[in-house]
Amino acid sequence: MSEKENAPAAAPAKGEVPVSRERARQGRRKVLRTILLTGGVLGAGLSGYLPLVYARTNRLRPPGALDEKEFLSSCIKCGQCVQVCPVNAIKLADLIDGFGVGVPYIDARAQACDFSCDAVQCILACPTGSLTYHKPDFMTEREGAALSQKPTLIAKMNDPEPTLNMTERMGVARLTRPESCLAMKGEGFKGQARGPDFKGTMRYIKVDRWKPIPVADHPYDLPLCDLCMRECPIAGAISLEKFTGPDGQTRARPIVHENCVGCGVCEMICPTEPASITIIPREVWKS
Amino acid sequence: MSKLLTRRYIDQIKAMFGKEPAKPAEISPAAQKIHFYKKNNRDEIGELKHRRAHEKPSHKWRNRRWATLIFANLLFVFSYWLDIQVLEGALTASRFVGFHMADLNSALQVMLAHKHIITNLLIGTATVLLLWALLGGRTFCSWVCPYHLVAEWAEKIHLYLAKKKLVTDQPIDRRLRTVFWIVFALLAVVTGYTVFEAISPTGILSRALIYGAGLSLLWVVALLVFEVFFSRRAWCRYACPIGLTYGVVGIISPVRIKYKLEGCFHEGDCRKVCLVPHVLDTVIKGRAVEPEVPLGPDCTRCGLCVDACPTGSLSFEVKGLSKLL
């Protein structure tokens, strides 16, 4: 009977073991701590929404990426695409990308995808189909995202199979700052395209087809800058349209064509700061 | 397995989902005999041997495990850094000499969020499922997961501070892990994002090792701080859904720790070092239902209890293998 007297003020229900006040207090505290941990973990988890809701970072994704929402849901964040890229163009996003943490993207200005691998290896490496040669049928294709034909890689021009297995574009290049474009101003370019400290690499067919070299090791001397057209890896994606300026000088306007896949080589190689030609990620072709 | 052991095993599966283990309702006559014998007799030779054993602490299994864990994670790192291409990818998904592997919980999150499963992912998931079903389910936690290792080091700091009476361990309801598992599965289905993957310290640490550190390590640091100053091993014990996924796989696994009642002195050293002490409730005096009891599926097979036990009453066992040999 003495046990009964030690029981808490509220008599325990029939069949329940009586608990001491101390035990009951400990129990309440445990519940509070459990709620604290629940809130902390769920809060951290759902904070991944914030970058999506507010800042909407517009990332250039690797070749063959599904549309953004599907890309984020299907990527398992393993970085196998990062590992196969011969020019290290693919990086994994950090915490500020929210749910996109650990998801691959390309910073074209720092290192563009120049298809040095010849065969979009990153798509082959992807274990979940986030990067894919062919979208599953139930997924809709945005108008203008599909390429009208498989892109021809200039480096593979003489191979029996010169095309890349890509059906959708990553984005589209645009002359976003025509006022600073050297060709538009009728100026030439001499020296290293991005200066001596630039770390980016690229494959130059005439130097070595199989080994990309630093852009800084490949200086230019051009009477009229045509770097975007000159280094574009895709056949028929950029051309220069010559025109005569008010001063009677020959100038040129870079024209982006429907063949553009949005790889970003033109943005990387553009010698003006900031780049005059840039990639609009996930942009579709508008004729 | 005897009926009593089966019943206990089912209780241990319930304990994995968060139920507190209770005293067994029935104990086999063979075990009862040992319990009774221990009550009335002192084994003086045994006690002497036992005292001596206490003087030589062993770290055999811990060292083997740390070596394996570090080796596995370095294999990922060097496969990329040195381009040896043995184990490409990260812990979430990889290729071992070309064969697909996918972490079960990450694959599950992707499947639930994306609702479309390609063959390679299925192959990777099935391979890993088979692998860990054979090796013991939560063996993944203690032998491979990089967070487990840093959490073990944080635990040492916590225990040191606790000894100095600067912190106390604040237990949390173990059912929370099951709740998290369900909530994160639902969140993946409803939002279409792999919400858990964004905060999974296993994925974050694995990627940080292979691809370089980032801000997301702050979350891992926050978890460790919580564990050092507030609640011992909180993430692995009360929160991590990966542990539960692998725990479920471990239900059918032949690799486990076996407890032998006869030589046990019931001091509870094993329970003090254990990440999941509810699997060791059987070592409490009078609780073992049979002379030999295998531990439950929530056990991470880390071997700390095997190292801690001075009488050899806890040992690794591969079910069926002893019969074959």
Coordinates of C-alpha atoms in Angstrom, one line a residue:
Chain A
M1 CA 0.0 0.0 0.0
S2 CA 2.9 2.3 0.6
E3 CA 3.5 2.5 -3.2
K4 CA 0.0 3.9 -3.7
E5 CA 0.8 6.8 -1.3
N6 CA 3.9 7.8 -3.3
A7 CA 1.8 8.0 -6.5
P8 CA 1.3 11.4 -8.1
A9 CA -1.7 13.6 -7.2
A10 CA -3.6 12.5 -10.2
A11 CA -4.5 8.9 -9.5
P12 CA -3.3 6.6 -12.3
A13 CA -5.9 5.1 -14.5
K14 CA -6.9 1.5 -13.8
G15 CA -4.2 -1.0 -14.8
E16 CA -1.5 1.7 -15.3
V17 CA 1.7 1.5 -13.3
P18 CA 1.8 4.4 -10.8
V19 CA 4.7 6.8 -11.6
S20 CA 6.5 9.1 -9.2
R21 CA 6.5 12.9 -9.6
E22 CA 10.1 12.9 -10.7
R23 CA 9.4 10.3 -13.3
A24 CA 6.5 12.3 -14.6
R25 CA 8.6 15.4 -14.8
Q26 CA 11.3 13.5 -16.6
G27 CA 8.7 12.2 -19.0
R28 CA 7.4 15.7 -19.8
R29 CA 10.9 17.0 -20.4
K30 CA 11.6 14.1 -22.7
V31 CA 8.5 15.0 -24.7
L32 CA 9.7 18.6 -24.9
R33 CA 13.2 17.6 -26.1
T34 CA 11.6 15.3 -28.7
I35 CA 9.6 18.2 -30.0
L36 CA 12.7 20.3 -30.1
L37 CA 14.7 17.8 -32.2
T38 CA 11.7 17.2 -34.4
G39 CA 11.4 21.0 -35.1
G40 CA 15.1 21.4 -35.7
V41 CA 15.4 18.6 -38.2
L42 CA 12.2 19.3 -40.0
G43 CA 13.0 23.0 -40.0
A44 CA 16.4 22.4 -41.5
G45 CA 15.0 20.0 -44.0
L46 CA 12.2 22.3 -45.2
S47 CA 14.6 25.3 -45.3
G48 CA 15.7 23.8 -48.5
Y49 CA 12.6 25.4 -50.0
L50 CA 13.8 28.9 -49.3
P51 CA 16.2 29.3 -52.2
L52 CA 13.6 27.9 -54.5
V53 CA 10.9 30.3 -53.3
Y54 CA 13.0 33.4 -53.1
A55 CA 16.2 33.6 -54.9
R56 CA 15.5 31.1 -57.7
T57 CA 19.0 30.5 -58.7
N58 CA 19.0 29.9 -62.4
R59 CA 21.7 27.2 -62.9
L60 CA 23.1 25.9 -66.2
R61 CA 22.7 22.1 -65.8
P62 CA 24.9 19.5 -67.5
P63 CA 23.9 18.1 -71.0
G64 CA 20.8 15.9 -71.1
A65 CA 19.4 17.3 -67.8
L66 CA 15.6 16.9 -67.2
D67 CA 13.6 20.0 -66.6
E68 CA 14.5 21.8 -63.3
K69 CA 11.8 20.4 -61.0
E70 CA 12.3 16.8 -62.3
F71 CA 16.0 17.2 -62.3
L72 CA 16.1 18.2 -58.6
S73 CA 13.7 15.3 -57.7
S74 CA 15.6 12.6 -59.6
C75 CA 19.3 13.6 -58.9
I76 CA 20.8 11.3 -56.2
K77 CA 23.6 13.8 -55.6
C78 CA 26.5 11.3 -56.2
G79 CA 28.7 13.4 -58.5
Q80 CA 29.5 10.6 -61.0
C81 CA 29.0 13.2 -63.7
V82 CA 31.6 15.4 -62.0
Q83 CA 34.1 12.5 -62.1
V84 CA 33.9 11.7 -65.8
C85 CA 34.1 15.3 -67.1
P86 CA 37.6 15.7 -68.7
V87 CA 37.6 19.5 -68.3
N88 CA 36.0 19.5 -64.8
A89 CA 33.1 21.7 -66.0
I90 CA 30.6 20.2 -63.6
K91 CA 30.4 21.3 -60.0
L92 CA 28.1 20.3 -57.2
A93 CA 26.0 23.1 -55.6
D94 CA 26.3 24.0 -52.0
L95 CA 23.9 24.8 -49.2
I96 CA 22.6 28.0 -50.7
D97 CA 20.9 26.0 -53.4
G98 CA 18.5 24.5 -50.8
F99 CA 17.1 21.2 -52.2
G100 CA 19.7 21.7 -55.0
V101 CA 22.6 21.0 -52.6
G102 CA 24.9 18.4 -54.1
V103 CA 23.2 18.7 -57.5
P104 CA 25.5 19.3 -60.5
Y105 CA 25.7 22.6 -62.4
I106 CA 28.1 24.3 -64.8
D107 CA 29.5 27.7 -64.3
A108 CA 30.2 28.4 -68.0
R109 CA 32.3 31.6 -67.4
A110 CA 34.7 29.7 -65.2
Q111 CA 34.8 26.4 -67.1
A112 CA 32.4 25.6 -70.0
C113 CA 31.5 22.2 -71.3
D114 CA 33.5 22.0 -74.5
F115 CA 32.5 18.3 -75.3
S116 CA 36.2 17.2 -74.9
C117 CA 34.8 13.8 -74.0
D118 CA 33.3 13.5 -77.5
A119 CA 30.3 11.7 -76.2
V120 CA 28.4 13.4 -73.4
Q121 CA 30.0 11.1 -70.8
C122 CA 28.1 12.7 -68.0
I123 CA 24.8 11.4 -69.3
L124 CA 26.3 7.9 -69.6
A125 CA 27.5 8.2 -65.9
C126 CA 24.2 9.3 -64.4
P127 CA 22.7 6.4 -62.4
T128 CA 19.2 7.8 -62.0
G129 CA 18.3 9.2 -65.4
S130 CA 18.5 12.9 -64.2
L131 CA 20.8 13.3 -67.2
T132 CA 19.3 11.3 -70.1
Y133 CA 19.7 10.7 -73.8
H134 CA 15.9 10.4 -74.1
K135 CA 13.3 11.8 -71.8
P136 CA 10.6 9.2 -70.7
D137 CA 7.5 9.6 -72.8
F138 CA 5.3 11.0 -70.0
M139 CA 7.5 14.0 -69.4
T140 CA 6.5 17.0 -71.5
E141 CA 9.0 18.8 -73.7
R142 CA 9.1 22.5 -73.6
E143 CA 8.5 24.1 -77.0
G144 CA 11.9 25.1 -78.5
A145 CA 13.9 23.0 -76.1
A146 CA 14.3 20.1 -78.5
L147 CA 17.2 20.3 -81.0
S148 CA 16.0 20.1 -84.6
Q149 CA 18.8 17.6 -85.3
K150 CA 21.6 15.9 -83.4
P151 CA 24.4 18.5 -82.9
T152 CA 27.5 17.9 -85.0
L153 CA 30.8 18.3 -83.1
I154 CA 33.4 20.1 -85.1
A155 CA 36.1 18.0 -83.5
K156 CA 34.5 14.8 -84.8
M157 CA 33.8 16.2 -88.3
N158 CA 36.0 13.5 -89.9
D159 CA 34.7 10.6 -87.8
P160 CA 32.1 8.2 -89.1
E161 CA 29.7 9.4 -86.4
P162 CA 30.3 13.2 -86.0
T163 CA 27.2 13.9 -83.9
L164 CA 26.5 14.2 -80.1
N165 CA 23.8 12.1 -78.6
M166 CA 21.8 15.1 -77.3
T167 CA 18.1 15.8 -78.0
E168 CA 17.5 18.9 -75.9
R169 CA 19.6 22.0 -75.5
M170 CA 21.0 23.2 -72.1
G171 CA 20.3 26.8 -72.9
V172 CA 20.9 29.3 -75.6
A173 CA 23.8 31.8 -76.1
R174 CA 22.8 35.5 -76.4
L175 CA 24.8 38.6 -77.1
T176 CA 23.6 40.1 -73.9
R177 CA 26.1 43.0 -73.9
P178 CA 26.5 44.1 -77.5
E179 CA 27.9 47.4 -76.5
S180 CA 31.1 45.8 -75.1
C181 CA 31.5 43.1 -77.8
L182 CA 34.9 43.7 -79.5
A183 CA 33.6 42.5 -82.9
M184 CA 30.7 44.9 -82.7
K185 CA 33.2 47.7 -82.0
G186 CA 35.4 46.5 -84.9
E187 CA 38.3 45.7 -82.6
G188 CA 40.8 42.9 -82.8
F189 CA 42.2 40.8 -79.9
K190 CA 45.7 39.9 -79.0
G191 CA 47.0 37.8 -76.1
Q192 CA 45.5 35.3 -73.7
A193 CA 41.7 35.3 -74.0
R194 CA 41.0 35.5 -70.3
G195 CA 44.4 36.6 -69.0
P196 CA 47.3 34.7 -67.6
D197 CA 45.6 33.6 -64.3
F198 CA 42.5 32.0 -65.9
K199 CA 42.3 28.3 -64.8
G200 CA 39.8 27.1 -67.5
T201 CA 40.9 24.5 -70.0
M202 CA 39.7 23.6 -73.4
R203 CA 40.5 21.2 -76.2
Y204 CA 42.2 22.7 -79.2
I205 CA 42.0 20.3 -82.2
K206 CA 45.1 21.6 -83.8
V207 CA 47.1 21.2 -80.5
D208 CA 45.9 17.8 -79.2
R209 CA 42.6 16.3 -80.0
W210 CA 42.6 14.1 -76.8
K211 CA 44.1 16.4 -74.2
P212 CA 42.5 19.7 -73.1
I213 CA 45.0 22.5 -72.3
P214 CA 44.7 25.7 -70.3
V215 CA 43.1 28.5 -72.3
A216 CA 45.9 30.7 -70.9
D217 CA 48.5 28.5 -72.8
H218 CA 46.8 29.3 -76.1
P219 CA 47.2 33.1 -77.0
Y220 CA 45.5 34.7 -79.9
D221 CA 46.3 37.4 -82.4
L222 CA 43.2 38.4 -84.3
P223 CA 42.7 41.6 -86.4
L224 CA 38.9 41.3 -85.7
C225 CA 37.8 39.4 -82.6
D226 CA 35.9 36.2 -83.6
L227 CA 36.6 34.1 -80.6
C228 CA 33.1 33.0 -79.9
M229 CA 32.6 31.7 -83.4
R230 CA 36.2 30.4 -83.7
E231 CA 36.0 28.2 -80.5
C232 CA 32.4 27.1 -80.7
P233 CA 32.5 23.3 -80.6
I234 CA 29.2 22.9 -82.4
A235 CA 28.9 23.1 -86.2
G236 CA 26.8 26.0 -87.4
A237 CA 25.9 27.4 -84.0
I238 CA 27.5 30.9 -84.3
S239 CA 28.4 33.0 -87.3
L240 CA 29.7 36.6 -87.7
E241 CA 27.7 39.0 -89.8
K242 CA 30.0 41.7 -91.2
F243 CA 28.8 45.2 -91.5
T244 CA 30.3 48.7 -91.9
G245 CA 30.3 51.0 -89.0
P246 CA 29.5 54.8 -89.1
D247 CA 33.3 55.4 -89.3
G248 CA 33.6 53.2 -92.4
Q249 CA 35.4 50.4 -90.4
T250 CA 34.5 46.7 -90.9
R251 CA 32.7 45.4 -87.8
A252 CA 31.0 42.1 -87.1
R253 CA 27.9 41.0 -85.2
P254 CA 27.9 37.5 -83.6
I255 CA 24.7 35.6 -84.7
V256 CA 23.5 32.6 -82.7
H257 CA 21.7 29.9 -84.7
E258 CA 19.3 27.2 -83.9
N259 CA 22.1 24.7 -83.7
C260 CA 23.3 26.3 -80.4
V261 CA 23.1 23.8 -77.5
G262 CA 24.0 26.2 -74.8
C263 CA 27.4 24.6 -73.8
G264 CA 28.9 28.0 -72.8
V265 CA 32.3 27.9 -74.6
C266 CA 31.5 31.3 -76.1
E267 CA 30.8 32.7 -72.7
M268 CA 34.1 31.2 -71.3
I269 CA 36.3 32.4 -74.2
C270 CA 34.8 36.0 -74.5
P271 CA 37.7 38.3 -73.6
T272 CA 35.6 41.2 -72.4
E273 CA 34.8 41.6 -68.7
P274 CA 32.0 40.8 -68.1
A275 CA 31.4 38.5 -71.0
S276 CA 29.5 40.1 -73.9
I277 CA 28.0 36.8 -74.9
T278 CA 26.4 34.6 -72.2
I279 CA 24.3 31.5 -71.9
I280 CA 20.7 31.8 -70.7
P281 CA 20.2 28.5 -68.9
R282 CA 17.3 26.3 -70.0
E283 CA 16.3 29.0 -72.5
V284 CA 14.4 27.6 -75.5
W285 CA 14.9 28.5 -79.2
K286 CA 12.6 31.2 -80.4
S287 CA 12.7 31.8 -84.2
Chain B
M1 CA 15.0 -20.7 -33.4
S2 CA 12.9 -21.6 -30.3
K3 CA 9.5 -20.0 -29.9
L4 CA 10.9 -17.8 -27.1
L5 CA 13.7 -16.5 -29.2
T6 CA 11.3 -15.8 -32.1
R7 CA 9.0 -13.9 -29.7
R8 CA 12.0 -12.0 -28.4
Y9 CA 13.1 -11.2 -32.0
I10 CA 9.7 -9.8 -32.8
D11 CA 9.9 -7.7 -29.7
Q12 CA 13.3 -6.5 -30.8
I13 CA 11.9 -5.5 -34.2
K14 CA 9.3 -3.5 -32.3
A15 CA 12.1 -2.0 -30.2
M16 CA 13.8 -0.8 -33.5
F17 CA 10.7 1.2 -34.3
G18 CA 10.8 2.8 -30.9
K19 CA 9.0 0.5 -28.4
E20 CA 10.9 0.3 -25.0
P21 CA 12.0 -3.3 -24.3
A22 CA 10.2 -5.0 -21.4
K23 CA 10.9 -7.9 -19.1
P24 CA 10.2 -11.2 -20.9
A25 CA 7.0 -12.9 -19.9
E26 CA 8.5 -16.4 -20.2
I27 CA 12.0 -17.8 -19.8
S28 CA 13.1 -21.2 -21.0
P29 CA 13.9 -23.9 -18.4
A30 CA 17.5 -24.1 -19.6
A31 CA 18.0 -20.3 -19.1
Q32 CA 16.1 -20.3 -15.8
K33 CA 18.5 -23.0 -14.5
I34 CA 21.5 -20.7 -15.2
H35 CA 19.7 -17.6 -13.8
F36 CA 19.0 -19.6 -10.6
Y37 CA 22.5 -21.1 -10.4
K38 CA 24.0 -17.6 -10.7
K39 CA 21.9 -16.4 -7.8
N40 CA 23.2 -19.0 -5.4
N41 CA 26.7 -19.7 -6.4
R42 CA 29.9 -17.8 -6.7
D43 CA 32.3 -18.8 -9.4
E44 CA 35.6 -17.8 -7.8
I45 CA 37.9 -18.8 -10.6
G46 CA 35.6 -17.0 -13.0
E47 CA 35.6 -13.9 -10.9
L48 CA 39.4 -13.9 -10.8
K49 CA 39.7 -14.4 -14.6
H50 CA 37.2 -11.7 -15.0
R51 CA 39.0 -9.2 -12.9
R52 CA 42.2 -9.8 -14.9
A53 CA 40.3 -9.4 -18.2
H54 CA 39.2 -6.0 -17.0
E55 CA 42.8 -4.8 -16.7
K56 CA 43.4 -5.3 -20.5
P57 CA 40.9 -3.2 -22.4
S58 CA 40.5 -4.4 -26.0
H59 CA 39.9 -2.3 -29.1
K60 CA 40.2 -5.1 -31.6
W61 CA 36.8 -4.7 -33.3
R62 CA 36.8 -0.9 -33.0
N63 CA 40.2 -0.7 -34.8
R64 CA 39.1 -3.1 -37.5
R65 CA 35.9 -1.2 -38.0
W66 CA 37.6 2.2 -38.1
A67 CA 40.1 0.9 -40.6
T68 CA 37.3 -0.5 -42.8
L69 CA 35.3 2.7 -42.6
I70 CA 38.3 4.9 -43.4
F71 CA 39.4 2.6 -46.2
A72 CA 35.9 2.5 -47.8
N73 CA 35.7 6.3 -47.7
L74 CA 39.2 6.8 -48.9
L75 CA 38.5 4.4 -51.8
F76 CA 35.8 6.9 -52.9
V77 CA 38.2 9.8 -52.5
F78 CA 41.2 8.3 -54.3
S79 CA 39.0 6.8 -57.1
Y80 CA 38.4 10.4 -58.0
W81 CA 41.6 12.2 -57.0
L82 CA 44.1 9.7 -58.3
D83 CA 41.7 8.5 -61.0
I84 CA 42.0 4.9 -60.0
Q85 CA 38.3 4.4 -60.8
V86 CA 37.6 1.6 -58.4
L87 CA 34.7 3.2 -56.6
E88 CA 33.3 6.1 -58.5
G89 CA 30.6 8.4 -57.1
A90 CA 29.7 9.1 -53.5
L91 CA 28.0 7.1 -50.8
T92 CA 24.5 8.0 -52.2
A93 CA 25.3 6.3 -55.5
S94 CA 28.4 4.8 -57.0
R95 CA 29.9 2.4 -59.4
F96 CA 32.2 -0.3 -58.0
V97 CA 34.5 -1.4 -60.9
G98 CA 31.6 -0.5 -63.1
F99 CA 28.8 -2.2 -61.2
H100 CA 26.0 0.2 -60.0
M101 CA 25.4 0.7 -56.3
A102 CA 22.8 3.0 -54.8
D103 CA 22.3 3.8 -51.1
L104 CA 19.0 2.3 -50.1
N105 CA 17.6 5.4 -48.4
S106 CA 18.8 7.8 -51.1
A107 CA 17.4 5.6 -53.8
L108 CA 14.1 5.3 -52.0
Q109 CA 13.9 9.1 -51.7
V110 CA 14.6 9.5 -55.4
M111 CA 12.0 6.9 -56.3
L112 CA 9.3 8.5 -54.1
A113 CA 10.1 12.0 -55.3
H114 CA 10.6 11.4 -59.0
K115 CA 8.1 8.5 -59.3
H116 CA 10.0 7.1 -62.2
I117 CA 12.6 4.4 -61.8
I118 CA 15.2 3.6 -64.4
T119 CA 16.9 0.2 -64.7
N120 CA 20.3 1.3 -63.6
L121 CA 18.9 2.7 -60.3
L122 CA 16.9 -0.5 -59.8
I123 CA 20.1 -2.7 -60.3
G124 CA 22.1 -0.4 -58.0
T125 CA 19.5 -0.6 -55.3
A126 CA 19.1 -4.4 -55.6
T127 CA 22.8 -4.9 -55.4
V128 CA 23.2 -2.8 -52.2
L129 CA 20.1 -4.5 -50.7
L130 CA 21.6 -7.9 -51.2
L131 CA 25.0 -6.8 -50.0
W132 CA 23.7 -5.4 -46.7
A133 CA 21.2 -8.1 -46.2
L134 CA 24.2 -10.5 -46.2
L135 CA 26.4 -8.2 -44.1
G136 CA 24.0 -7.2 -41.4
G137 CA 21.9 -4.2 -42.4
R138 CA 23.0 -1.5 -40.0
T139 CA 26.5 -2.8 -40.4
F140 CA 26.4 0.0 -43.0
C141 CA 26.1 2.6 -40.2
S142 CA 29.1 1.6 -38.1
W143 CA 31.4 0.2 -40.8
V144 CA 30.8 2.6 -43.6
C145 CA 28.9 5.8 -42.7
P146 CA 31.4 8.7 -42.3
Y147 CA 29.0 10.6 -39.9
H148 CA 29.1 7.6 -37.6
L149 CA 32.9 8.0 -37.2
V150 CA 32.8 11.8 -36.4
A151 CA 29.9 11.2 -34.1
E152 CA 31.9 8.6 -32.3
W153 CA 34.6 11.1 -31.7
A154 CA 32.1 13.7 -30.6
E155 CA 30.7 11.1 -28.3
K156 CA 34.1 10.8 -26.6
I157 CA 34.0 14.6 -25.9
H158 CA 30.4 14.3 -24.6
L159 CA 31.4 11.5 -22.2
Y160 CA 34.4 13.4 -21.0
L161 CA 32.3 16.5 -20.3
A162 CA 29.6 14.3 -18.7
K163 CA 32.3 12.8 -16.4
K164 CA 33.3 16.3 -15.4
K165 CA 29.6 16.9 -14.7
L166 CA 29.5 19.7 -17.3
V167 CA 26.8 18.2 -19.4
T168 CA 24.2 15.5 -19.0
D169 CA 22.8 13.2 -21.6
Q170 CA 19.2 14.1 -22.4
P171 CA 17.4 11.1 -23.8
I172 CA 14.8 11.6 -26.6
D173 CA 11.9 9.5 -27.5
R174 CA 13.2 6.7 -29.9
R175 CA 9.9 6.5 -31.7
L176 CA 10.9 9.8 -33.3
R177 CA 13.1 8.0 -35.8
T178 CA 10.1 6.1 -37.2
V179 CA 8.1 9.3 -37.3
F180 CA 11.0 11.0 -39.3
W181 CA 11.2 8.0 -41.7
I182 CA 7.5 8.3 -42.5
V183 CA 7.5 12.1 -42.6
F184 CA 10.5 12.3 -45.0
A185 CA 9.0 9.6 -47.2
L186 CA 5.7 11.5 -47.3
L187 CA 7.6 14.8 -48.0
A188 CA 9.4 13.2 -50.9
V189 CA 6.1 12.0 -52.4
V190 CA 4.2 15.3 -51.8
T191 CA 6.8 17.9 -52.6
G192 CA 8.5 16.0 -55.3
Y193 CA 11.9 17.0 -53.8
T194 CA 14.3 14.6 -52.0
V195 CA 14.0 16.7 -48.8
F196 CA 15.9 14.4 -46.6
E197 CA 18.9 14.2 -49.0
A198 CA 19.4 18.0 -48.5
I199 CA 20.1 17.4 -44.8
S200 CA 21.5 13.9 -44.8
P201 CA 24.9 14.2 -42.9
T202 CA 26.0 10.9 -44.5
G203 CA 25.6 12.4 -48.1
I204 CA 26.9 15.8 -47.1
L205 CA 30.1 14.3 -45.5
S206 CA 30.7 11.8 -48.3
R207 CA 30.5 14.6 -50.9
A208 CA 32.6 16.9 -48.8
L209 CA 35.4 14.3 -48.6
I210 CA 35.3 13.6 -52.3
Y211 CA 34.5 16.9 -53.9
G212 CA 35.6 19.4 -51.3
A213 CA 34.1 21.1 -48.3
G214 CA 31.2 23.5 -48.5
L215 CA 28.8 25.5 -46.3
S216 CA 26.6 22.4 -45.9
L217 CA 29.1 21.1 -43.4
L218 CA 27.7 23.7 -41.0
W219 CA 24.6 21.4 -40.6
V220 CA 26.9 18.5 -39.7
V221 CA 28.7 20.7 -37.2
A222 CA 25.4 21.8 -35.7
L223 CA 24.3 18.2 -35.2
L224 CA 27.7 17.3 -33.6
V225 CA 27.4 20.3 -31.2
F226 CA 23.9 19.1 -30.3
E227 CA 25.3 15.7 -29.6
V228 CA 28.2 16.9 -27.5
F229 CA 26.4 19.3 -25.3
F230 CA 22.8 18.0 -25.2
S231 CA 22.0 14.5 -26.2
R232 CA 24.5 11.7 -26.7
R233 CA 24.6 10.4 -30.3
A234 CA 21.2 12.0 -30.9
W235 CA 21.2 11.9 -34.7
C236 CA 22.1 8.1 -35.0
R237 CA 19.8 7.2 -32.1
Y238 CA 16.7 9.2 -32.5
A239 CA 16.6 10.8 -36.0
C240 CA 18.4 9.1 -38.9
P241 CA 16.0 7.4 -41.3
I242 CA 18.9 5.8 -43.1
G243 CA 19.6 3.7 -39.9
L244 CA 16.0 2.5 -39.9
T245 CA 16.1 1.6 -43.6
Y246 CA 19.2 -0.5 -43.1
G247 CA 17.8 -1.8 -39.8
V248 CA 14.8 -3.3 -41.6
V249 CA 17.2 -4.9 -44.1
G250 CA 19.1 -6.4 -41.1
I251 CA 16.0 -8.3 -39.9
I252 CA 16.9 -11.1 -42.3
S253 CA 20.6 -10.8 -42.0
P254 CA 22.8 -13.8 -40.9
V255 CA 25.5 -11.6 -39.4
R256 CA 24.8 -10.6 -35.8
I257 CA 26.1 -10.4 -32.2
K258 CA 25.3 -13.4 -30.0
Y259 CA 24.9 -13.2 -26.3
K260 CA 25.8 -16.2 -24.1
L261 CA 24.2 -16.1 -20.6
E262 CA 26.4 -18.5 -18.8
G263 CA 29.6 -16.5 -18.3
C264 CA 28.0 -13.0 -18.0
F265 CA 28.5 -11.0 -14.8
H266 CA 25.7 -8.6 -15.7
E267 CA 27.8 -5.5 -15.0
G268 CA 26.4 -3.7 -18.0
D269 CA 29.7 -2.4 -19.5
C270 CA 28.4 -3.4 -22.9
R271 CA 25.3 -1.3 -22.5
K272 CA 27.4 1.7 -21.5
V273 CA 29.3 1.7 -24.8
C274 CA 26.4 0.8 -27.0
L275 CA 24.9 3.2 -29.5
V276 CA 21.6 1.3 -29.3
P277 CA 21.4 -0.1 -25.7
H278 CA 17.8 -1.4 -26.2
V279 CA 19.2 -4.3 -28.2
L280 CA 21.3 -5.3 -25.2
D281 CA 18.4 -5.4 -22.7
T282 CA 18.8 -9.2 -22.7
V283 CA 22.0 -8.9 -20.7
I284 CA 20.2 -7.4 -17.7
K285 CA 20.1 -9.9 -14.8
G286 CA 17.2 -12.3 -15.3
R287 CA 16.1 -11.2 -18.7
A288 CA 17.8 -13.7 -21.1
V289 CA 15.1 -16.1 -22.4
E290 CA 17.5 -18.7 -23.6
P291 CA 21.1 -19.6 -22.8
E292 CA 22.1 -18.0 -26.1
V293 CA 20.3 -15.0 -27.5
P294 CA 21.1 -13.1 -30.8
L295 CA 20.8 -9.4 -30.6
G296 CA 18.0 -7.5 -32.5
P297 CA 18.1 -6.0 -36.0
D298 CA 18.7 -2.4 -34.7
C299 CA 22.2 -3.5 -33.6
T300 CA 24.9 -1.8 -35.8
R301 CA 27.3 -4.8 -35.4
C302 CA 29.9 -2.2 -34.4
G303 CA 31.6 -4.7 -32.0
L304 CA 32.1 -2.2 -29.1
C305 CA 30.2 -4.5 -26.8
V306 CA 32.3 -7.4 -27.9
D307 CA 35.5 -5.4 -27.1
A308 CA 34.0 -4.2 -23.8
C309 CA 32.9 -7.7 -22.5
P310 CA 35.5 -9.1 -20.2
T311 CA 34.1 -12.6 -20.3
G312 CA 33.6 -13.2 -24.0
S313 CA 29.8 -13.5 -23.5
L314 CA 29.2 -11.4 -26.6
S315 CA 30.6 -12.5 -29.9
F316 CA 30.1 -12.1 -33.7
E317 CA 28.1 -14.9 -35.2
V318 CA 27.2 -15.8 -38.8
K319 CA 23.9 -17.7 -38.6
G320 CA 24.2 -21.1 -40.3
L321 CA 27.9 -20.9 -40.8
S322 CA 28.8 -22.6 -37.5
K323 CA 26.6 -25.5 -38.6
L324 CA 28.4 -25.7 -41.9
L325 CA 31.8 -25.8 -40.4

